[in-house]
mmCIF file of C-alpha atoms and ligand atoms in Angstrom:
data_model
loop_
_atom_site.group_PDB
_atom_site.id
_atom_site.type_symbol
_atom_site.label_atom_id
_atom_site.label_comp_id
_atom_site.label_asym_id
_atom_site.label_seq_id
_atom_site.Cartn_x
_atom_site.Cartn_y
_atom_site.Cartn_z
ATOM 1 C CA MET F 27 25.602 -37.131 73.264
ATOM 2 C CA LYS F 28 24.447 -39.412 76.119
ATOM 3 C CA THR F 29 24.127 -37.762 79.347
ATOM 4 C CA VAL F 30 22.792 -34.514 80.043
ATOM 5 C CA GLY F 31 23.178 -32.574 83.414
ATOM 6 C CA PHE F 32 20.201 -30.396 84.341
ATOM 7 C CA ILE F 33 20.877 -27.464 86.687
ATOM 8 C CA GLY F 34 17.792 -25.643 88.319
ATOM 9 C CA LEU F 35 14.822 -27.844 89.039
ATOM 10 C CA GLY F 36 12.223 -25.239 89.473
ATOM 11 C CA ASN F 37 8.898 -24.628 87.962
ATOM 12 C CA MET F 38 10.164 -24.809 84.523
ATOM 13 C CA GLY F 39 13.237 -27.034 85.110
ATOM 14 C CA VAL F 40 11.430 -30.045 86.371
ATOM 15 C CA PRO F 41 9.098 -30.580 83.336
ATOM 16 C CA MET F 42 11.910 -29.685 80.963
ATOM 17 C CA ALA F 43 14.410 -32.048 82.386
ATOM 18 C CA ALA F 44 11.679 -34.971 82.623
ATOM 19 C CA ASN F 45 11.101 -34.478 78.813
ATOM 20 C CA ILE F 46 14.905 -34.772 78.175
ATOM 21 C CA ARG F 47 14.682 -38.045 80.140
ATOM 22 C CA ARG F 48 11.641 -39.184 78.111
ATOM 23 C CA GLY F 49 13.644 -38.362 74.950
ATOM 24 C CA GLY F 50 16.114 -41.234 75.874
ATOM 25 C CA TYR F 51 18.968 -39.325 77.432
ATOM 26 C CA GLU F 52 20.458 -40.074 80.910
ATOM 27 C CA VAL F 53 19.562 -37.083 83.042
ATOM 28 C CA VAL F 54 21.594 -35.939 86.146
ATOM 29 C CA GLY F 55 19.968 -33.278 88.235
ATOM 30 C CA PHE F 56 21.490 -30.472 90.374
ATOM 31 C CA ASP F 57 19.747 -27.722 92.332
ATOM 32 C CA LEU F 58 20.733 -25.325 94.940
ATOM 33 C CA ASP F 59 18.162 -27.007 97.129
ATOM 34 C CA PRO F 60 19.213 -30.930 97.072
ATOM 35 C CA ALA F 61 15.851 -31.878 97.997
ATOM 36 C CA ARG F 62 14.408 -30.687 94.592
ATOM 37 C CA ALA F 63 17.008 -32.695 92.732
ATOM 38 C CA LYS F 64 16.364 -35.805 94.574
ATOM 39 C CA ALA F 65 12.431 -35.415 94.309
ATOM 40 C CA PHE F 66 13.009 -35.057 90.391
ATOM 41 C CA ALA F 67 15.347 -38.053 90.085
ATOM 42 C CA GLN F 68 12.977 -40.151 91.888
ATOM 43 C CA GLU F 69 9.823 -39.200 90.055
ATOM 44 C CA HIS F 70 11.472 -39.295 86.730
ATOM 45 C CA ASN F 71 14.003 -42.334 86.963
ATOM 46 C CA ALA F 72 16.884 -40.123 86.659
ATOM 47 C CA ARG F 73 19.892 -39.256 88.824
ATOM 48 C CA ALA F 74 20.773 -36.488 91.182
ATOM 49 C CA THR F 75 24.021 -35.239 92.692
ATOM 50 C CA ASP F 76 24.787 -32.463 95.025
ATOM 51 C CA GLN F 77 28.406 -32.244 93.727
ATOM 52 C CA LEU F 78 29.258 -30.277 90.748
ATOM 53 C CA ALA F 79 32.461 -32.024 90.126
ATOM 54 C CA GLU F 80 30.511 -35.345 89.662
ATOM 55 C CA LEU F 81 28.048 -33.746 87.456
ATOM 56 C CA GLY F 82 30.949 -32.347 85.329
ATOM 57 C CA ARG F 83 32.544 -35.825 84.882
ATOM 58 C CA ALA F 84 29.282 -37.476 84.108
ATOM 59 C CA CYS F 85 27.816 -35.109 81.442
ATOM 60 C CA ASP F 86 28.377 -34.504 77.760
ATOM 61 C CA ALA F 87 26.122 -31.337 78.069
ATOM 62 C CA ILE F 88 24.755 -29.245 80.947
ATOM 63 C CA VAL F 89 21.350 -27.285 80.618
ATOM 64 C CA THR F 90 20.853 -24.479 82.987
ATOM 65 C CA MET F 91 17.462 -23.200 83.985
ATOM 66 C CA LEU F 92 18.129 -20.584 86.511
ATOM 67 C CA PRO F 93 16.737 -17.290 87.593
ATOM 68 C CA THR F 94 19.317 -14.997 85.875
ATOM 69 C CA GLY F 95 22.766 -15.155 84.051
ATOM 70 C CA ARG F 96 24.539 -14.616 87.563
ATOM 71 C CA GLU F 97 23.413 -18.001 88.823
ATOM 72 C CA VAL F 98 24.486 -19.552 85.627
ATOM 73 C CA ARG F 99 28.075 -18.052 85.970
ATOM 74 C CA ASP F 100 28.099 -19.135 89.689
ATOM 75 C CA ALA F 101 27.043 -22.680 88.883
ATOM 76 C CA LEU F 102 29.933 -22.980 86.356
ATOM 77 C CA PHE F 103 32.614 -20.956 87.749
ATOM 78 C CA ASN F 104 32.083 -20.091 91.262
ATOM 79 C CA MET F 105 30.128 -22.648 93.273
ATOM 80 C CA GLN F 106 32.136 -25.441 95.087
ATOM 81 C CA GLY F 107 35.498 -23.799 93.902
ATOM 82 C CA GLY F 108 34.472 -23.720 90.098
ATOM 83 C CA ALA F 109 34.340 -27.546 90.238
ATOM 84 C CA LEU F 110 31.753 -27.731 87.263
ATOM 85 C CA ALA F 111 33.833 -26.088 84.511
ATOM 86 C CA ALA F 112 36.908 -27.587 85.977
ATOM 87 C CA ASN F 113 35.442 -31.159 85.536
ATOM 88 C CA LEU F 114 33.596 -31.057 82.233
ATOM 89 C CA ARG F 115 35.538 -32.571 79.194
ATOM 90 C CA PRO F 116 36.698 -30.181 76.434
ATOM 91 C CA GLY F 117 34.092 -29.594 73.920
ATOM 92 C CA ALA F 118 31.235 -30.184 76.305
ATOM 93 C CA PHE F 119 28.087 -28.064 75.852
ATOM 94 C CA ILE F 120 26.492 -25.478 78.121
ATOM 95 C CA ILE F 121 22.875 -24.991 77.052
ATOM 96 C CA ASP F 122 21.589 -21.858 78.972
ATOM 97 C CA MET F 123 18.005 -21.832 78.822
ATOM 98 C CA SER F 124 17.343 -19.340 81.382
ATOM 99 C CA SER F 125 16.046 -15.929 80.630
ATOM 100 C CA ALA F 126 19.451 -14.029 80.905
ATOM 101 C CA ASP F 127 20.974 -10.818 79.771
ATOM 102 C CA PRO F 128 22.321 -11.048 76.335
ATOM 103 C CA VAL F 129 25.407 -9.000 76.889
ATOM 104 C CA GLY F 130 26.259 -11.034 79.961
ATOM 105 C CA THR F 131 25.773 -13.894 77.736
ATOM 106 C CA ARG F 132 28.393 -12.834 75.364
ATOM 107 C CA GLU F 133 30.706 -12.209 78.179
ATOM 108 C CA LEU F 134 30.112 -15.662 79.703
ATOM 109 C CA GLY F 135 30.708 -17.307 76.138
ATOM 110 C CA LYS F 136 34.350 -15.827 76.175
ATOM 111 C CA ASP F 137 35.096 -17.321 79.540
ATOM 112 C CA VAL F 138 33.390 -20.645 78.673
ATOM 113 C CA ALA F 139 35.397 -20.672 75.445
ATOM 114 C CA ALA F 140 38.772 -20.072 77.380
ATOM 115 C CA ARG F 141 37.943 -23.335 79.187
ATOM 116 C CA LYS F 142 37.435 -25.164 75.973
ATOM 117 C CA LEU F 143 33.579 -25.404 76.607
ATOM 118 C CA VAL F 144 30.850 -24.482 74.199
ATOM 119 C CA LEU F 145 28.061 -22.189 75.271
ATOM 120 C CA VAL F 146 24.570 -22.034 73.423
ATOM 121 C CA ASP F 147 21.886 -19.709 74.543
ATOM 122 C CA ALA F 148 18.268 -21.271 74.080
ATOM 123 C CA PRO F 149 15.625 -19.601 76.396
ATOM 124 C CA VAL F 150 12.078 -20.528 76.074
ATOM 125 C CA SER F 151 8.540 -19.356 75.780
ATOM 126 C CA GLY F 152 5.293 -21.029 76.682
ATOM 127 C CA GLY F 153 5.325 -21.219 80.410
ATOM 128 C CA VAL F 154 4.802 -24.311 82.828
ATOM 129 C CA PRO F 155 1.884 -25.768 80.647
ATOM 130 C CA ARG F 156 3.986 -26.043 77.483
ATOM 131 C CA ALA F 157 7.117 -27.116 79.414
ATOM 132 C CA LYS F 158 5.012 -29.967 80.584
ATOM 133 C CA ASP F 159 3.762 -31.015 77.094
ATOM 134 C CA GLY F 160 7.123 -30.418 75.377
ATOM 135 C CA SER F 161 5.660 -27.682 73.072
ATOM 136 C CA LEU F 162 7.950 -24.599 74.173
ATOM 137 C CA ALA F 163 9.224 -22.059 71.690
ATOM 138 C CA ILE F 164 12.989 -22.047 71.912
ATOM 139 C CA MET F 165 15.137 -19.300 70.684
ATOM 140 C CA ILE F 166 18.580 -20.557 69.962
ATOM 141 C CA GLY F 167 21.694 -18.211 69.751
ATOM 142 C CA GLY F 168 25.271 -19.639 69.181
ATOM 143 C CA ASP F 169 27.608 -20.920 66.565
ATOM 144 C CA ALA F 170 26.062 -23.164 63.864
ATOM 145 C CA ASP F 171 27.863 -26.431 64.706
ATOM 146 C CA ALA F 172 27.229 -26.148 68.384
ATOM 147 C CA VAL F 173 23.562 -25.429 67.757
ATOM 148 C CA ALA F 174 23.297 -28.591 65.290
ATOM 149 C CA ALA F 175 24.873 -30.534 67.924
ATOM 150 C CA VAL F 176 22.538 -29.582 70.888
ATOM 151 C CA LYS F 177 19.265 -29.347 68.819
ATOM 152 C CA PRO F 178 18.447 -33.064 69.401
ATOM 153 C CA VAL F 179 18.243 -32.304 73.015
ATOM 154 C CA LEU F 180 16.279 -29.095 72.617
ATOM 155 C CA ALA F 181 13.784 -30.924 70.535
ATOM 156 C CA CYS F 182 12.834 -33.097 73.683
ATOM 157 C CA MET F 183 11.486 -29.687 75.191
ATOM 158 C CA GLY F 184 9.959 -27.725 72.544
ATOM 159 C CA ASN F 185 8.550 -28.053 68.951
ATOM 160 C CA LYS F 186 9.050 -24.647 67.733
ATOM 161 C CA LEU F 187 12.887 -24.176 67.376
ATOM 162 C CA PHE F 188 14.202 -21.022 66.099
ATOM 163 C CA GLU F 189 17.913 -20.147 65.438
ATOM 164 C CA VAL F 190 17.883 -16.695 65.942
ATOM 165 C CA GLY F 191 21.473 -15.677 65.432
ATOM 166 C CA SER F 192 25.031 -15.639 67.220
ATOM 167 C CA LEU F 193 25.538 -16.284 70.807
ATOM 168 C CA GLY F 194 23.354 -13.891 73.034
ATOM 169 C CA CYS F 195 20.670 -13.400 70.093
ATOM 170 C CA GLY F 196 18.400 -16.087 71.953
ATOM 171 C CA HIS F 197 18.356 -14.047 75.142
ATOM 172 C CA ALA F 198 17.986 -10.811 73.286
ATOM 173 C CA MET F 199 14.988 -12.394 71.429
ATOM 174 C CA LYS F 200 13.493 -13.694 74.795
ATOM 175 C CA CYS F 201 13.681 -10.488 76.744
ATOM 176 C CA LEU F 202 12.026 -8.502 73.716
ATOM 177 C CA ASN F 203 9.262 -11.102 73.597
ATOM 178 C CA ASN F 204 8.799 -10.672 77.398
ATOM 179 C CA PHE F 205 8.817 -6.940 77.257
ATOM 180 C CA LEU F 206 6.010 -7.165 74.691
ATOM 181 C CA ALA F 207 3.960 -9.514 76.879
ATOM 182 C CA ALA F 208 4.566 -7.411 80.080
ATOM 183 C CA ALA F 209 3.476 -4.198 77.931
ATOM 184 C CA SER F 210 0.422 -6.085 76.876
ATOM 185 C CA PHE F 211 -0.454 -7.122 80.542
ATOM 186 C CA ALA F 212 0.249 -3.694 81.810
ATOM 187 C CA ALA F 213 -2.102 -2.140 79.166
ATOM 188 C CA ALA F 214 -4.866 -4.697 79.807
ATOM 189 C CA SER F 215 -4.889 -4.173 83.352
ATOM 190 C CA GLU F 216 -5.171 -0.416 82.924
ATOM 191 C CA ALA F 217 -7.967 -0.957 80.415
ATOM 192 C CA MET F 218 -9.822 -3.187 83.054
ATOM 193 C CA THR F 219 -9.434 -0.504 85.762
ATOM 194 C CA VAL F 220 -10.671 2.319 83.595
ATOM 195 C CA GLY F 221 -13.578 0.181 82.204
ATOM 196 C CA ARG F 222 -14.603 -1.121 85.722
ATOM 197 C CA LYS F 223 -14.761 2.374 86.973
ATOM 198 C CA PHE F 224 -16.730 3.634 84.177
ATOM 199 C CA GLY F 225 -19.374 0.689 84.611
ATOM 200 C CA LEU F 226 -17.993 -1.829 82.179
ATOM 201 C CA ASP F 227 -18.101 -5.540 83.618
ATOM 202 C CA PRO F 228 -14.391 -6.614 83.127
ATOM 203 C CA ALA F 229 -15.548 -10.134 82.085
ATOM 204 C CA VAL F 230 -17.522 -8.582 79.157
ATOM 205 C CA LEU F 231 -14.530 -6.446 78.307
ATOM 206 C CA ALA F 232 -12.213 -9.502 78.123
ATOM 207 C CA ASP F 233 -14.887 -11.458 75.841
ATOM 208 C CA VAL F 234 -15.297 -8.234 73.525
ATOM 209 C CA VAL F 235 -11.324 -7.614 73.309
ATOM 210 C CA ASN F 236 -10.986 -11.374 72.617
ATOM 211 C CA VAL F 237 -12.852 -11.104 69.209
ATOM 212 C CA SER F 238 -11.639 -7.525 68.425
ATOM 213 C CA THR F 239 -8.266 -5.908 67.659
ATOM 214 C CA GLY F 240 -7.106 -5.501 71.307
ATOM 215 C CA ARG F 241 -6.808 -9.401 71.443
ATOM 216 C CA SER F 242 -3.478 -10.937 72.796
ATOM 217 C CA PHE F 243 -1.908 -13.774 74.549
ATOM 218 C CA VAL F 244 -2.755 -11.705 77.737
ATOM 219 C CA SER F 245 -6.383 -11.317 76.996
ATOM 220 C CA GLU F 246 -7.141 -15.002 75.814
ATOM 221 C CA ASN F 247 -4.938 -16.696 78.274
ATOM 222 C CA LEU F 248 -4.627 -14.669 81.524
ATOM 223 C CA LEU F 249 -7.443 -11.959 81.967
ATOM 224 C CA LYS F 250 -10.351 -14.559 82.796
ATOM 225 C CA GLN F 251 -8.218 -17.631 83.653
ATOM 226 C CA HIS F 252 -5.908 -16.072 86.323
ATOM 227 C CA VAL F 253 -7.045 -12.417 87.004
ATOM 228 C CA LEU F 254 -10.849 -12.286 87.406
ATOM 229 C CA SER F 255 -10.928 -15.855 88.754
ATOM 230 C CA GLY F 256 -8.504 -14.775 91.334
ATOM 231 C CA VAL F 257 -6.549 -17.878 90.690
ATOM 232 C CA PHE F 258 -3.177 -16.123 89.918
ATOM 233 C CA GLY F 259 -1.506 -19.387 89.275
ATOM 234 C CA THR F 260 0.728 -19.227 86.149
ATOM 235 C CA GLY F 261 3.691 -20.317 87.867
ATOM 236 C CA PHE F 262 5.593 -17.445 86.446
ATOM 237 C CA ALA F 263 6.921 -15.284 89.293
ATOM 238 C CA LEU F 264 6.570 -11.498 89.250
ATOM 239 C CA GLY F 265 10.287 -11.062 90.216
ATOM 240 C CA LEU F 266 11.299 -12.994 87.002
ATOM 241 C CA LEU F 267 9.000 -11.112 84.627
ATOM 242 C CA ALA F 268 10.316 -7.799 86.383
ATOM 243 C CA LYS F 269 13.888 -8.960 85.669
ATOM 244 C CA ASP F 270 13.011 -9.808 81.935
ATOM 245 C CA VAL F 271 11.520 -6.303 81.177
ATOM 246 C CA ARG F 272 14.609 -4.733 82.952
ATOM 247 C CA ILE F 273 16.880 -6.806 80.795
ATOM 248 C CA ALA F 274 15.073 -5.441 77.733
ATOM 249 C CA ALA F 275 15.280 -1.860 78.932
ATOM 250 C CA ASP F 276 19.165 -2.339 79.960
ATOM 251 C CA LEU F 277 19.695 -3.765 76.570
ATOM 252 C CA ALA F 278 18.356 -0.734 74.668
ATOM 253 C CA ASP F 279 20.548 1.338 76.780
ATOM 254 C CA GLN F 280 23.621 -0.651 76.493
ATOM 255 C CA ILE F 281 23.523 -0.501 72.722
ATOM 256 C CA GLY F 282 22.355 3.388 72.507
ATOM 257 C CA VAL F 283 18.738 3.000 71.518
ATOM 258 C CA ASP F 284 16.241 5.254 73.270
ATOM 259 C CA ALA F 285 13.357 3.003 74.466
ATOM 260 C CA PRO F 286 10.760 5.191 76.326
ATOM 261 C CA VAL F 287 8.156 2.357 76.466
ATOM 262 C CA GLY F 288 10.655 -0.141 77.640
ATOM 263 C CA ARG F 289 11.639 2.300 80.623
ATOM 264 C CA LEU F 290 8.010 2.868 81.438
ATOM 265 C CA ILE F 291 6.970 -0.766 81.496
ATOM 266 C CA SER F 292 10.134 -1.806 83.391
ATOM 267 C CA GLY F 293 9.310 0.681 86.140
ATOM 268 C CA MET F 294 5.752 -0.513 86.329
ATOM 269 C CA TRP F 295 6.954 -4.121 86.866
ATOM 270 C CA ALA F 296 9.627 -3.037 89.437
ATOM 271 C CA ASP F 297 6.999 -1.104 91.439
ATOM 272 C CA ALA F 298 4.660 -4.156 91.449
ATOM 273 C CA ARG F 299 7.526 -6.485 92.574
ATOM 274 C CA ASP F 300 8.753 -3.984 95.150
ATOM 275 C CA ALA F 301 5.281 -3.709 96.624
ATOM 276 C CA LEU F 302 3.942 -7.175 96.511
ATOM 277 C CA GLY F 303 7.129 -9.630 96.655
ATOM 278 C CA GLY F 304 8.994 -11.092 93.771
ATOM 279 C CA GLU F 305 7.617 -14.545 94.604
ATOM 280 C CA GLN F 306 4.109 -13.641 93.925
ATOM 281 C CA ASP F 307 2.471 -14.752 90.619
ATOM 282 C CA HIS F 308 3.164 -12.062 87.997
ATOM 283 C CA THR F 309 -0.459 -11.856 87.308
ATOM 284 C CA ARG F 310 -1.006 -10.255 90.826
ATOM 285 C CA ALA F 311 0.618 -7.128 89.589
ATOM 286 C CA VAL F 312 -2.906 -5.883 88.606
ATOM 287 C CA ILE F 313 -3.772 -5.580 92.284
ATOM 288 C CA HIS F 314 -0.942 -3.244 92.979
ATOM 289 C CA TRP F 315 -1.564 -1.262 89.732
ATOM 290 C CA GLU F 316 -5.331 -0.918 90.376
ATOM 291 C CA LYS F 317 -4.796 0.140 93.941
ATOM 292 C CA ARG F 318 -2.434 2.863 92.739
ATOM 293 C CA ALA F 319 -4.943 3.902 90.055
ATOM 294 C CA LEU F 320 -7.963 4.086 92.290
ATOM 295 C CA PRO F 321 -6.529 4.945 95.762
ATOM 296 C CA SER F 322 -9.983 5.784 97.335
ATOM 297 C CA ALA F 323 -11.272 2.167 96.147
ATOM 298 C CA ALA F 324 -8.531 0.656 98.094
ATOM 299 C CA GLU F 325 -9.309 2.076 101.651
HETATM 300 N N1 LIG H 402 8.004 -19.730 85.053
HETATM 301 C C1 LIG H 402 7.818 -19.440 83.700
HETATM 302 O O1 LIG H 402 6.610 -19.602 83.233
HETATM 303 C C2 LIG H 402 9.020 -19.068 82.921
HETATM 304 C C3 LIG H 402 8.679 -19.223 81.473
HETATM 305 C C4 LIG H 402 9.739 -18.970 80.628
HETATM 306 C C5 LIG H 402 11.038 -18.662 81.027
HETATM 307 N N2 LIG H 402 11.277 -18.564 82.338
HETATM 308 C C6 LIG H 402 12.698 -18.202 82.808
HETATM 309 O O2 LIG H 402 13.273 -19.634 83.290
HETATM 310 C C7 LIG H 402 14.116 -19.451 84.288
HETATM 311 C C8 LIG H 402 13.571 -20.263 85.510
HETATM 312 O O3 LIG H 402 12.294 -20.008 85.864
HETATM 313 P P1 LIG H 402 11.297 -20.765 86.892
HETATM 314 O O4 LIG H 402 9.962 -20.360 86.800
HETATM 315 O O5 LIG H 402 11.685 -22.302 86.715
HETATM 316 O O6 LIG H 402 12.284 -20.217 88.264
HETATM 317 P P2 LIG H 402 12.176 -21.217 89.826
HETATM 318 O O7 LIG H 402 12.534 -20.073 90.649
HETATM 319 O O8 LIG H 402 10.878 -21.874 89.878
HETATM 320 O O9 LIG H 402 13.318 -22.148 89.600
HETATM 321 C C9 LIG H 402 14.787 -21.848 89.840
HETATM 322 C C10 LIG H 402 15.314 -23.022 90.277
HETATM 323 O O10 LIG H 402 16.841 -22.763 90.344
HETATM 324 C C11 LIG H 402 17.414 -23.085 91.577
HETATM 325 N N3 LIG H 402 18.615 -22.386 91.803
HETATM 326 C C12 LIG H 402 18.719 -20.893 91.967
HETATM 327 N N4 LIG H 402 20.067 -20.597 91.989
HETATM 328 C C13 LIG H 402 20.742 -21.823 91.862
HETATM 329 C C14 LIG H 402 22.116 -22.238 91.707
HETATM 330 N N5 LIG H 402 23.158 -21.109 91.739
HETATM 331 N N6 LIG H 402 22.590 -23.338 91.451
HETATM 332 C C15 LIG H 402 21.572 -24.296 91.285
HETATM 333 N N7 LIG H 402 20.377 -24.271 91.333
HETATM 334 C C16 LIG H 402 19.854 -22.852 91.620
HETATM 335 C C17 LIG H 402 16.219 -22.887 92.609
HETATM 336 O O11 LIG H 402 16.521 -23.613 93.738
HETATM 337 C C18 LIG H 402 15.075 -23.325 91.767
HETATM 338 O O12 LIG H 402 14.754 -24.766 91.883
HETATM 339 C C19 LIG H 402 14.161 -17.958 84.692
HETATM 340 O O13 LIG H 402 15.106 -17.264 83.940
HETATM 341 C C20 LIG H 402 12.713 -17.557 84.211
HETATM 342 O O14 LIG H 402 12.758 -16.230 83.795
HETATM 343 C C21 LIG H 402 10.275 -18.823 83.331
#
């Protein structure tokens, strides 16, 4: 494998594609916003194109890092008359690293296979900092031979690679991880609001939790650094996290599992997104929930 196409040069895509380039592959970037692809190409000694047919002809594998599975399907089969799928050579790999819906991924896999292409799902965790330093956790689903073939590309972006099962299992793993993170953030926000109202300093609360049993990724990395500091700058949008928790809640529904916690947490994140706007940093959800919990304090 020599040339990798990268579709979706946003907060995560740029550092991930840069690491594939650093790993010695030729990289051709494409984004709905061609200025993003051009800027990426200039900065990282790569190529850019706004033509999906050219991207298909040039590449042995395509990585997608897009908001949802819908954009992945669009890029492959709908945009520019379906030029990407039509121009990739038989046997070329599609590596979907977006956080997409696992049931949709299995459906996409059938359509991809019908075109003699091979789909692997490989969503990531670790956020922008770990995308930059190439230390993402990557959850890989797909046929074993396909996974073996794309692993060297994935190893440029992450150092914790997990083969979690058949196609779609990576996306299932990812939405369940983000459900846990989202639940933890919602609980930490509530604990801060209750603590503050009773007279506890939220910074002290964070310090105590961080050496006690309530400790989590959220308490260690987000409460002081992004919420209490007022930075709200993780680079992970509220709309994207709300989408991930919804995927987890829907997955439970689709496979007939009653998941009340998932429904509750999904509803809370959807409320925050609808009130604040999906483009805000996800850590700002705290502001919305606190306003609802303490209506008089907000006036
Ligand atoms: N930001 C994070 O910390 C983080 C962490 C892990 C996983 N994720 C997941 O990774 C994915 C990307 O997240 P992000 O934060 O980089 O998003 P982003 O919004 O910053 O980037 C998305 C990019 O895709 C482009 N795009 C949208 N539709 C397109 C299309 N049809 N064709 C080509 N380009 C298109 C946009 O122009 C944008 O450049 C999401 O699924 C998200 O849930 C994000």
